[in-house]
Coordinates of C-alpha atoms in Angstrom, one line a residue:
M9 CA 195.0 12.3 -27.5
F10 CA 196.3 9.8 -25.0
V11 CA 199.9 10.6 -24.0
G12 CA 201.6 7.2 -23.6
E13 CA 204.6 8.8 -21.9
K14 CA 202.4 9.9 -19.0
L15 CA 201.4 6.3 -18.4
A16 CA 205.0 5.2 -18.5
N17 CA 205.9 7.9 -15.9
I18 CA 203.1 7.2 -13.5
R19 CA 203.7 3.4 -13.8
S20 CA 207.4 3.9 -13.0
L21 CA 206.5 6.3 -10.1
H22 CA 204.5 3.4 -8.5
G23 CA 207.2 0.9 -9.2
Y24 CA 205.2 -1.4 -11.6
S25 CA 206.7 -3.2 -14.5
R26 CA 204.7 -3.4 -17.6
Q27 CA 203.9 -7.0 -16.8
E28 CA 202.7 -6.2 -13.3
L29 CA 200.5 -3.4 -14.6
A30 CA 199.1 -5.7 -17.3
T31 CA 198.2 -8.3 -14.7
K32 CA 196.3 -5.8 -12.6
L33 CA 194.3 -4.6 -15.7
N34 CA 193.8 -8.2 -17.0
L35 CA 195.7 -7.2 -20.2
T36 CA 198.9 -8.3 -22.0
E37 CA 202.3 -6.7 -21.5
Q38 CA 202.2 -6.0 -25.2
A39 CA 199.0 -3.9 -24.8
I40 CA 200.7 -1.7 -22.1
W41 CA 203.7 -1.3 -24.4
Q42 CA 201.4 -0.2 -27.2
Y43 CA 199.7 2.3 -24.9
E44 CA 203.0 3.8 -23.7
N45 CA 204.5 4.1 -27.2
G46 CA 201.4 5.7 -28.8
Y47 CA 200.3 2.9 -31.1
V48 CA 197.0 2.2 -29.4
S49 CA 194.8 4.2 -26.9
P50 CA 193.3 2.5 -23.9
S51 CA 189.5 2.0 -23.8
L52 CA 187.5 4.2 -21.5
D53 CA 187.1 1.3 -19.1
N54 CA 190.9 0.9 -18.9
I55 CA 191.4 4.6 -18.5
N56 CA 189.2 4.6 -15.5
Q57 CA 191.1 1.6 -14.1
L58 CA 194.4 3.5 -14.5
K59 CA 192.9 6.6 -13.0
N60 CA 191.7 4.8 -9.9
L61 CA 194.9 2.7 -9.5
F62 CA 197.3 5.6 -9.8
K63 CA 195.1 8.3 -8.0
V64 CA 195.1 10.7 -10.9
K65 CA 192.5 12.6 -12.9
V66 CA 191.5 11.3 -16.4
K67 CA 193.0 14.5 -17.8
Y68 CA 196.4 13.5 -16.5
F69 CA 196.7 11.0 -19.4
Y70 CA 195.8 13.7 -22.0
S71 CA 198.0 16.6 -20.9
K72 CA 201.5 17.2 -22.2
Q73 CA 203.0 18.6 -19.0
D74 CA 206.6 17.3 -19.4
I75 CA 208.8 16.3 -16.5
N76 CA 211.3 14.2 -18.3
G77 CA 214.9 15.4 -18.3
L78 CA 214.8 17.2 -14.9
I79 CA 216.9 14.4 -13.2
N80 CA 219.9 12.4 -14.5
E81 CA 219.2 8.9 -13.1
N82 CA 222.9 8.0 -13.5
N83 CA 223.8 10.6 -10.8
I84 CA 221.6 9.2 -8.1
A85 CA 223.7 8.0 -5.1
Y86 CA 222.1 5.3 -2.8
R87 CA 222.9 4.5 0.7
S88 CA 222.0 0.8 0.4
S89 CA 223.0 -2.6 1.5
E90 CA 222.9 -3.7 -2.2
R91 CA 223.3 -2.1 -5.6
S92 CA 220.0 -0.7 -6.8
S93 CA 218.3 -2.2 -9.9
R94 CA 217.7 -0.2 -13.0
Q95 CA 213.9 -0.5 -12.4
R96 CA 214.3 1.0 -8.9
T97 CA 216.5 3.8 -10.3
K98 CA 214.0 4.7 -13.0
A99 CA 211.2 4.8 -10.3
E100 CA 213.3 7.2 -8.1
K101 CA 214.2 9.4 -11.1
I102 CA 210.5 9.8 -11.9
H103 CA 209.7 10.5 -8.2
L104 CA 212.3 13.2 -8.1
E105 CA 211.1 14.7 -11.4
Y106 CA 207.6 15.0 -10.0
L107 CA 209.0 16.6 -6.8
E108 CA 211.0 19.1 -8.9
N109 CA 207.8 20.0 -10.8
V110 CA 205.9 20.5 -7.5
L111 CA 208.7 22.7 -6.1
T112 CA 208.7 24.8 -9.3
S113 CA 205.0 25.4 -8.9
I114 CA 205.5 26.5 -5.2
E115 CA 208.2 28.9 -6.4
E116 CA 205.6 30.8 -8.5
H117 CA 204.5 32.2 -5.1
I118 CA 207.4 32.0 -2.7
V119 CA 211.2 32.0 -3.2
Y120 CA 213.2 29.4 -1.4
P121 CA 216.6 30.9 -0.5
R122 CA 219.3 29.2 -2.5
G123 CA 221.4 28.3 0.6
I124 CA 225.1 27.5 0.6
L125 CA 225.1 23.9 -0.5
N126 CA 225.9 24.9 -4.1
Q127 CA 228.8 27.0 -2.8
L128 CA 230.0 24.1 -0.6
R129 CA 229.9 21.7 -3.6
D130 CA 231.9 24.2 -5.7
Y131 CA 234.4 24.6 -2.9
A132 CA 234.7 20.8 -2.5
I133 CA 235.3 20.4 -6.3
D134 CA 237.9 23.2 -6.3
Y135 CA 239.7 21.9 -3.2
K136 CA 239.9 18.4 -4.6
N137 CA 241.2 19.7 -8.0
K138 CA 243.9 21.9 -6.3
N139 CA 245.1 19.0 -4.1
S140 CA 246.3 15.6 -5.1
Y141 CA 243.2 13.5 -4.4
N142 CA 244.7 10.0 -4.1
Q143 CA 244.9 7.2 -1.6
N144 CA 247.7 8.9 0.2
N145 CA 246.0 12.1 1.2
K146 CA 242.3 11.4 0.3
S147 CA 241.4 11.2 4.0
V148 CA 243.0 14.5 4.8
I149 CA 241.2 16.2 2.0
I150 CA 237.8 14.7 3.0
E151 CA 238.4 15.7 6.6
H152 CA 239.1 19.3 5.5
I153 CA 236.0 19.5 3.3
A154 CA 233.8 17.9 6.1
M155 CA 235.0 20.4 8.7
Y156 CA 234.6 23.3 6.3
A157 CA 231.0 22.2 5.5
R158 CA 230.2 21.7 9.2
E159 CA 231.3 25.2 10.0
K160 CA 229.5 26.8 7.1
I161 CA 226.3 24.9 7.8
G162 CA 226.3 26.3 11.3
L163 CA 227.1 23.3 13.6
T164 CA 229.3 24.0 16.6
D165 CA 229.6 21.8 19.7
N166 CA 227.0 19.2 18.9
N167 CA 224.7 18.0 16.0
D168 CA 221.5 19.4 17.3
N169 CA 219.1 20.7 14.6
L170 CA 221.1 18.9 11.9
L171 CA 218.2 18.3 9.5
F172 CA 216.9 21.8 10.0
L173 CA 220.3 23.3 9.2
L174 CA 220.7 21.2 6.1
E175 CA 217.3 22.4 4.9
K176 CA 218.3 26.0 5.7
S177 CA 221.5 25.5 3.8
G178 CA 219.6 24.6 0.6
A179 CA 218.8 20.9 0.8
F180 CA 215.3 19.6 -0.1
I181 CA 214.8 16.7 2.1
F182 CA 211.9 14.2 1.7
E183 CA 210.8 10.9 3.2
K184 CA 209.7 7.9 1.3
M185 CA 209.1 4.2 1.7
L186 CA 212.2 2.8 0.2
G187 CA 212.0 -0.8 1.4
S188 CA 214.4 -2.6 3.7
K189 CA 217.6 -2.5 1.7
I190 CA 217.8 1.3 0.9
D191 CA 218.3 3.8 3.7
A192 CA 218.5 7.0 1.6
Y193 CA 219.6 8.5 -1.7
S194 CA 220.6 11.9 -3.1
T195 CA 221.3 13.8 -6.3
W196 CA 221.3 17.2 -7.9
S197 CA 218.5 18.1 -10.3
K198 CA 219.3 19.6 -13.7
I199 CA 218.5 23.1 -12.3
E200 CA 221.0 22.5 -9.5
R201 CA 218.6 21.7 -6.7
P202 CA 220.1 19.3 -4.1
F203 CA 217.7 16.5 -3.1
I204 CA 218.0 14.0 -0.2
V205 CA 215.4 11.3 0.1
L206 CA 215.3 9.4 3.4
G207 CA 213.6 6.0 4.0
N208 CA 210.7 6.4 6.4
K209 CA 211.0 3.0 7.9
K210 CA 211.3 3.1 11.7
R211 CA 214.9 4.1 12.3
S212 CA 216.6 5.9 15.2
S213 CA 217.4 9.6 15.1
V214 CA 221.1 8.9 15.3
R215 CA 221.0 6.5 12.3
R216 CA 219.0 9.2 10.4
N217 CA 221.7 11.7 11.2
F218 CA 224.4 9.4 9.6
D219 CA 222.2 8.9 6.6
L220 CA 221.8 12.6 6.1
V221 CA 225.5 13.4 6.3
H222 CA 226.4 10.4 4.2
E223 CA 224.1 11.8 1.4
L224 CA 225.5 15.3 2.0
A225 CA 228.9 13.8 1.2
H226 CA 227.7 12.4 -2.1
L227 CA 226.2 15.8 -3.0
L228 CA 229.5 17.6 -2.2
L229 CA 232.1 15.1 -3.3
H230 CA 230.5 13.1 -6.1
H231 CA 228.7 15.7 -8.2
Q232 CA 227.8 14.6 -11.7
M233 CA 229.5 11.2 -11.4
D234 CA 227.7 8.5 -13.4
I235 CA 227.3 6.4 -10.2
A236 CA 224.8 4.0 -11.8
D237 CA 227.6 2.8 -14.3
F238 CA 230.2 2.2 -11.6
E239 CA 231.6 -1.3 -11.0
K240 CA 231.3 -2.7 -7.5
K241 CA 234.9 -1.5 -6.6
E242 CA 234.2 2.1 -7.7
H243 CA 230.9 2.1 -5.9
D244 CA 232.4 0.7 -2.7
E245 CA 235.1 3.5 -2.9
I246 CA 232.6 6.4 -3.0
E247 CA 230.6 4.8 -0.3
A248 CA 233.7 4.6 1.9
E249 CA 234.4 8.2 1.1
A250 CA 230.9 9.2 2.1
D251 CA 231.2 7.3 5.4
L252 CA 234.6 8.9 6.1
F253 CA 233.1 12.4 5.4
A254 CA 230.2 11.6 7.8
A255 CA 232.5 10.4 10.6
N256 CA 234.6 13.6 10.4
F257 CA 231.5 15.8 10.0
L258 CA 229.5 14.3 12.9
L259 CA 232.4 13.7 15.2
P260 CA 234.9 16.5 14.6
K261 CA 238.3 15.2 15.6
E262 CA 239.6 18.0 17.9
K263 CA 236.4 18.3 20.1
F264 CA 235.8 14.5 20.0
L265 CA 239.3 13.7 21.3
E266 CA 238.7 16.0 24.2
D267 CA 235.5 14.1 25.0
L268 CA 237.4 10.8 25.0
L269 CA 239.6 11.9 27.9
C270 CA 236.8 11.1 30.3
I271 CA 236.3 7.6 28.9
N272 CA 237.8 4.9 31.1
K273 CA 236.8 1.7 29.4
L274 CA 237.2 2.3 25.6
S275 CA 236.0 -1.2 24.7
N276 CA 232.8 -1.0 26.7
P277 CA 229.9 0.4 24.5
D278 CA 228.1 1.7 27.6
S279 CA 231.0 4.1 28.1
Y280 CA 229.8 6.1 25.1
I281 CA 226.1 6.7 26.1
E282 CA 226.7 10.3 27.2
L283 CA 228.7 11.0 24.0
K284 CA 225.8 9.6 22.0
K285 CA 223.5 11.9 23.8
K286 CA 225.7 14.9 23.1
W287 CA 226.6 14.2 19.4
K288 CA 223.4 12.4 18.3
V289 CA 225.6 9.6 16.8
S290 CA 225.2 5.9 17.3
I291 CA 227.4 4.1 19.8
A292 CA 228.5 1.8 17.0
A293 CA 229.6 4.8 14.9
I294 CA 231.4 6.3 17.9
G295 CA 233.3 3.1 18.5
H296 CA 234.3 3.0 14.8
R297 CA 235.5 6.5 15.0
V298 CA 237.6 5.9 18.2
H299 CA 239.2 2.9 16.4
D300 CA 239.9 4.9 13.2
L301 CA 241.6 7.6 15.2
G302 CA 243.9 5.1 16.7
I303 CA 242.7 5.5 20.2
M304 CA 241.2 2.0 20.4
S305 CA 243.4 -1.0 19.5
Y306 CA 242.3 -3.7 17.0
Q307 CA 241.8 -6.1 19.9
Q308 CA 239.8 -3.6 21.9
Y309 CA 237.6 -2.8 18.9
R310 CA 237.0 -6.5 18.3
Y311 CA 235.8 -6.9 21.9
F312 CA 233.7 -3.7 21.5
N313 CA 231.8 -5.3 18.6
V314 CA 231.4 -8.5 20.6
L315 CA 229.7 -6.5 23.3
L316 CA 227.6 -4.7 20.8
H317 CA 226.1 -8.0 19.7
R318 CA 225.9 -9.4 23.2
K319 CA 224.0 -6.4 24.5
G320 CA 221.7 -6.3 21.4
Y321 CA 222.9 -2.9 20.5
K322 CA 223.2 -3.9 16.8
I323 CA 219.4 -3.8 16.8
K324 CA 218.6 -1.2 19.4
E325 CA 220.9 1.0 21.4
P326 CA 220.3 3.0 24.6
L327 CA 218.6 6.4 24.0
D328 CA 217.1 5.3 20.7
N329 CA 213.6 5.8 22.0
E330 CA 214.5 9.0 23.8
I331 CA 216.2 11.1 21.1
P332 CA 213.4 12.4 18.9
I333 CA 213.5 11.7 15.2
M334 CA 213.5 15.0 13.2
R335 CA 211.4 15.2 10.1
P336 CA 211.7 17.5 7.1
G337 CA 209.7 20.7 7.3
K338 CA 210.8 23.1 4.5
V339 CA 208.4 22.0 1.8
R340 CA 205.5 21.5 4.2
S341 CA 206.1 25.1 5.4
G342 CA 206.1 26.3 1.8
F343 CA 202.7 24.8 1.2
Q344 CA 201.4 26.2 4.5
I345 CA 202.4 29.7 3.5
I346 CA 200.8 29.6 0.0
L347 CA 197.7 27.9 1.2
E348 CA 197.1 30.0 4.4
K349 CA 197.7 33.2 2.5
N350 CA 195.4 32.0 -0.3
F351 CA 198.1 32.5 -3.0
T352 CA 196.5 29.3 -4.5
S353 CA 194.1 26.6 -3.4
V354 CA 194.3 22.8 -3.0
D355 CA 191.8 22.5 -5.9
N356 CA 194.1 24.5 -8.1
L357 CA 197.1 22.5 -7.1
L358 CA 195.3 19.2 -7.9
S359 CA 194.0 20.6 -11.2
Y360 CA 197.4 21.7 -12.3
F361 CA 199.0 18.4 -11.6
N362 CA 195.9 16.4 -12.5
F363 CA 196.4 14.4 -9.3
E364 CA 194.0 13.2 -6.7
L365 CA 194.8 14.5 -3.2
E366 CA 196.0 11.0 -2.1
L367 CA 198.8 11.0 -4.7
L368 CA 200.0 14.5 -3.9
A369 CA 200.1 13.6 -0.2
D370 CA 201.9 10.4 -0.9
L371 CA 204.4 12.0 -3.2
L372 CA 205.3 14.6 -0.5
N373 CA 204.9 12.2 2.4
I374 CA 202.6 14.8 4.0
E375 CA 199.4 13.6 5.6
M376 CA 196.2 14.2 3.7
A377 CA 194.7 16.0 6.7
F378 CA 197.2 18.8 6.2
F379 CA 195.8 19.6 2.8
E380 CA 192.2 18.9 3.6
K381 CA 192.0 21.7 6.2
Y382 CA 192.6 24.1 3.4
K383 CA 190.1 22.5 0.9
G384 CA 187.5 25.3 1.2
N385 CA 190.0 28.2 0.7
K386 CA 189.8 30.3 -2.5
P387 CA 192.8 32.0 -4.0
I388 CA 192.8 35.8 -3.6
T389 CA 194.9 36.5 -6.6
P390 CA 194.8 35.2 -10.2
V391 CA 196.8 32.0 -10.7
S392 CA 198.5 32.0 -14.0
Y393 CA 200.6 28.8 -13.8
F394 CA 197.6 26.6 -12.9
S395 CA 195.7 27.4 -16.2
S396 CA 196.1 24.6 -18.7

């Protein structure tokens, strides 16, 4: 029997509205609604069109493998220039639920260490509850939590290997094409797995670092908040808190103030190039931090921003092409282990999910060639979870 919910999920995953899908199939929106709600089953011709469009096997639409309920879409926190639409949030919820399902399948063969992010989140919640978390001392509390998290994650005198250390600490980090107005988003799954999804548009390493820590802040400070229901003022407040956390985490006050002793011209962006090289933080963010710490006056900071625009640093800064952009590696390494050791095979993976290889590769943002080199391998042990 055709499972309409599976069509609704894969449609949302690809970001299509019912009307957009109907147009592609030369059908009516009502027909798509009927398919998804189980009133009518598509013709074989339409099934084949859906299969080719979404890069799944025919069996996908007839299996009852359930992913719904693994992610609460209201808890997804975006780093974005505008509030996300409900359609966008639904698509990202489905994307995360598919990722959660894939990770669960990997964990049939290997165990990802839980890491310390869950502990850090609990510490942050407890510390906020034990202290008066209001406008008067919010910044002090956020600074304390940021410094505590920085120490526990393992950063010392710089921000080298930030992404790797976050993955080691328990984060599951992915890349995805998010468009021009969303930089990243994050949430906890229902089984307490922390996700960070980064946009894979061409951004500098230092901007990616800020995105990562901004999302880390949401994971630690804003657990289980119904962010999607926030009014603009509430949303702006948690975004400001995440930015404050990121500034304290990436540019720890004590060490950063020592570095500033060698800066002669505070209002000149070029004065901070060496600090950018050390901390892997943008010159713009460094200047903002200097001003927030009261080291740079309002007039100096205004002139600093004038020079940022004049020098074109709002678009591209010095060292942007020299500092390498780090990419997530934990999930890729997990697949490498189970495929190289023949714990399972690519064919078994695709049969279990009823995906074509292109969809699996797109979902994980791992090139198809990575999986294709293992295509001929056969599993050396029985695979229970792949049987349907």
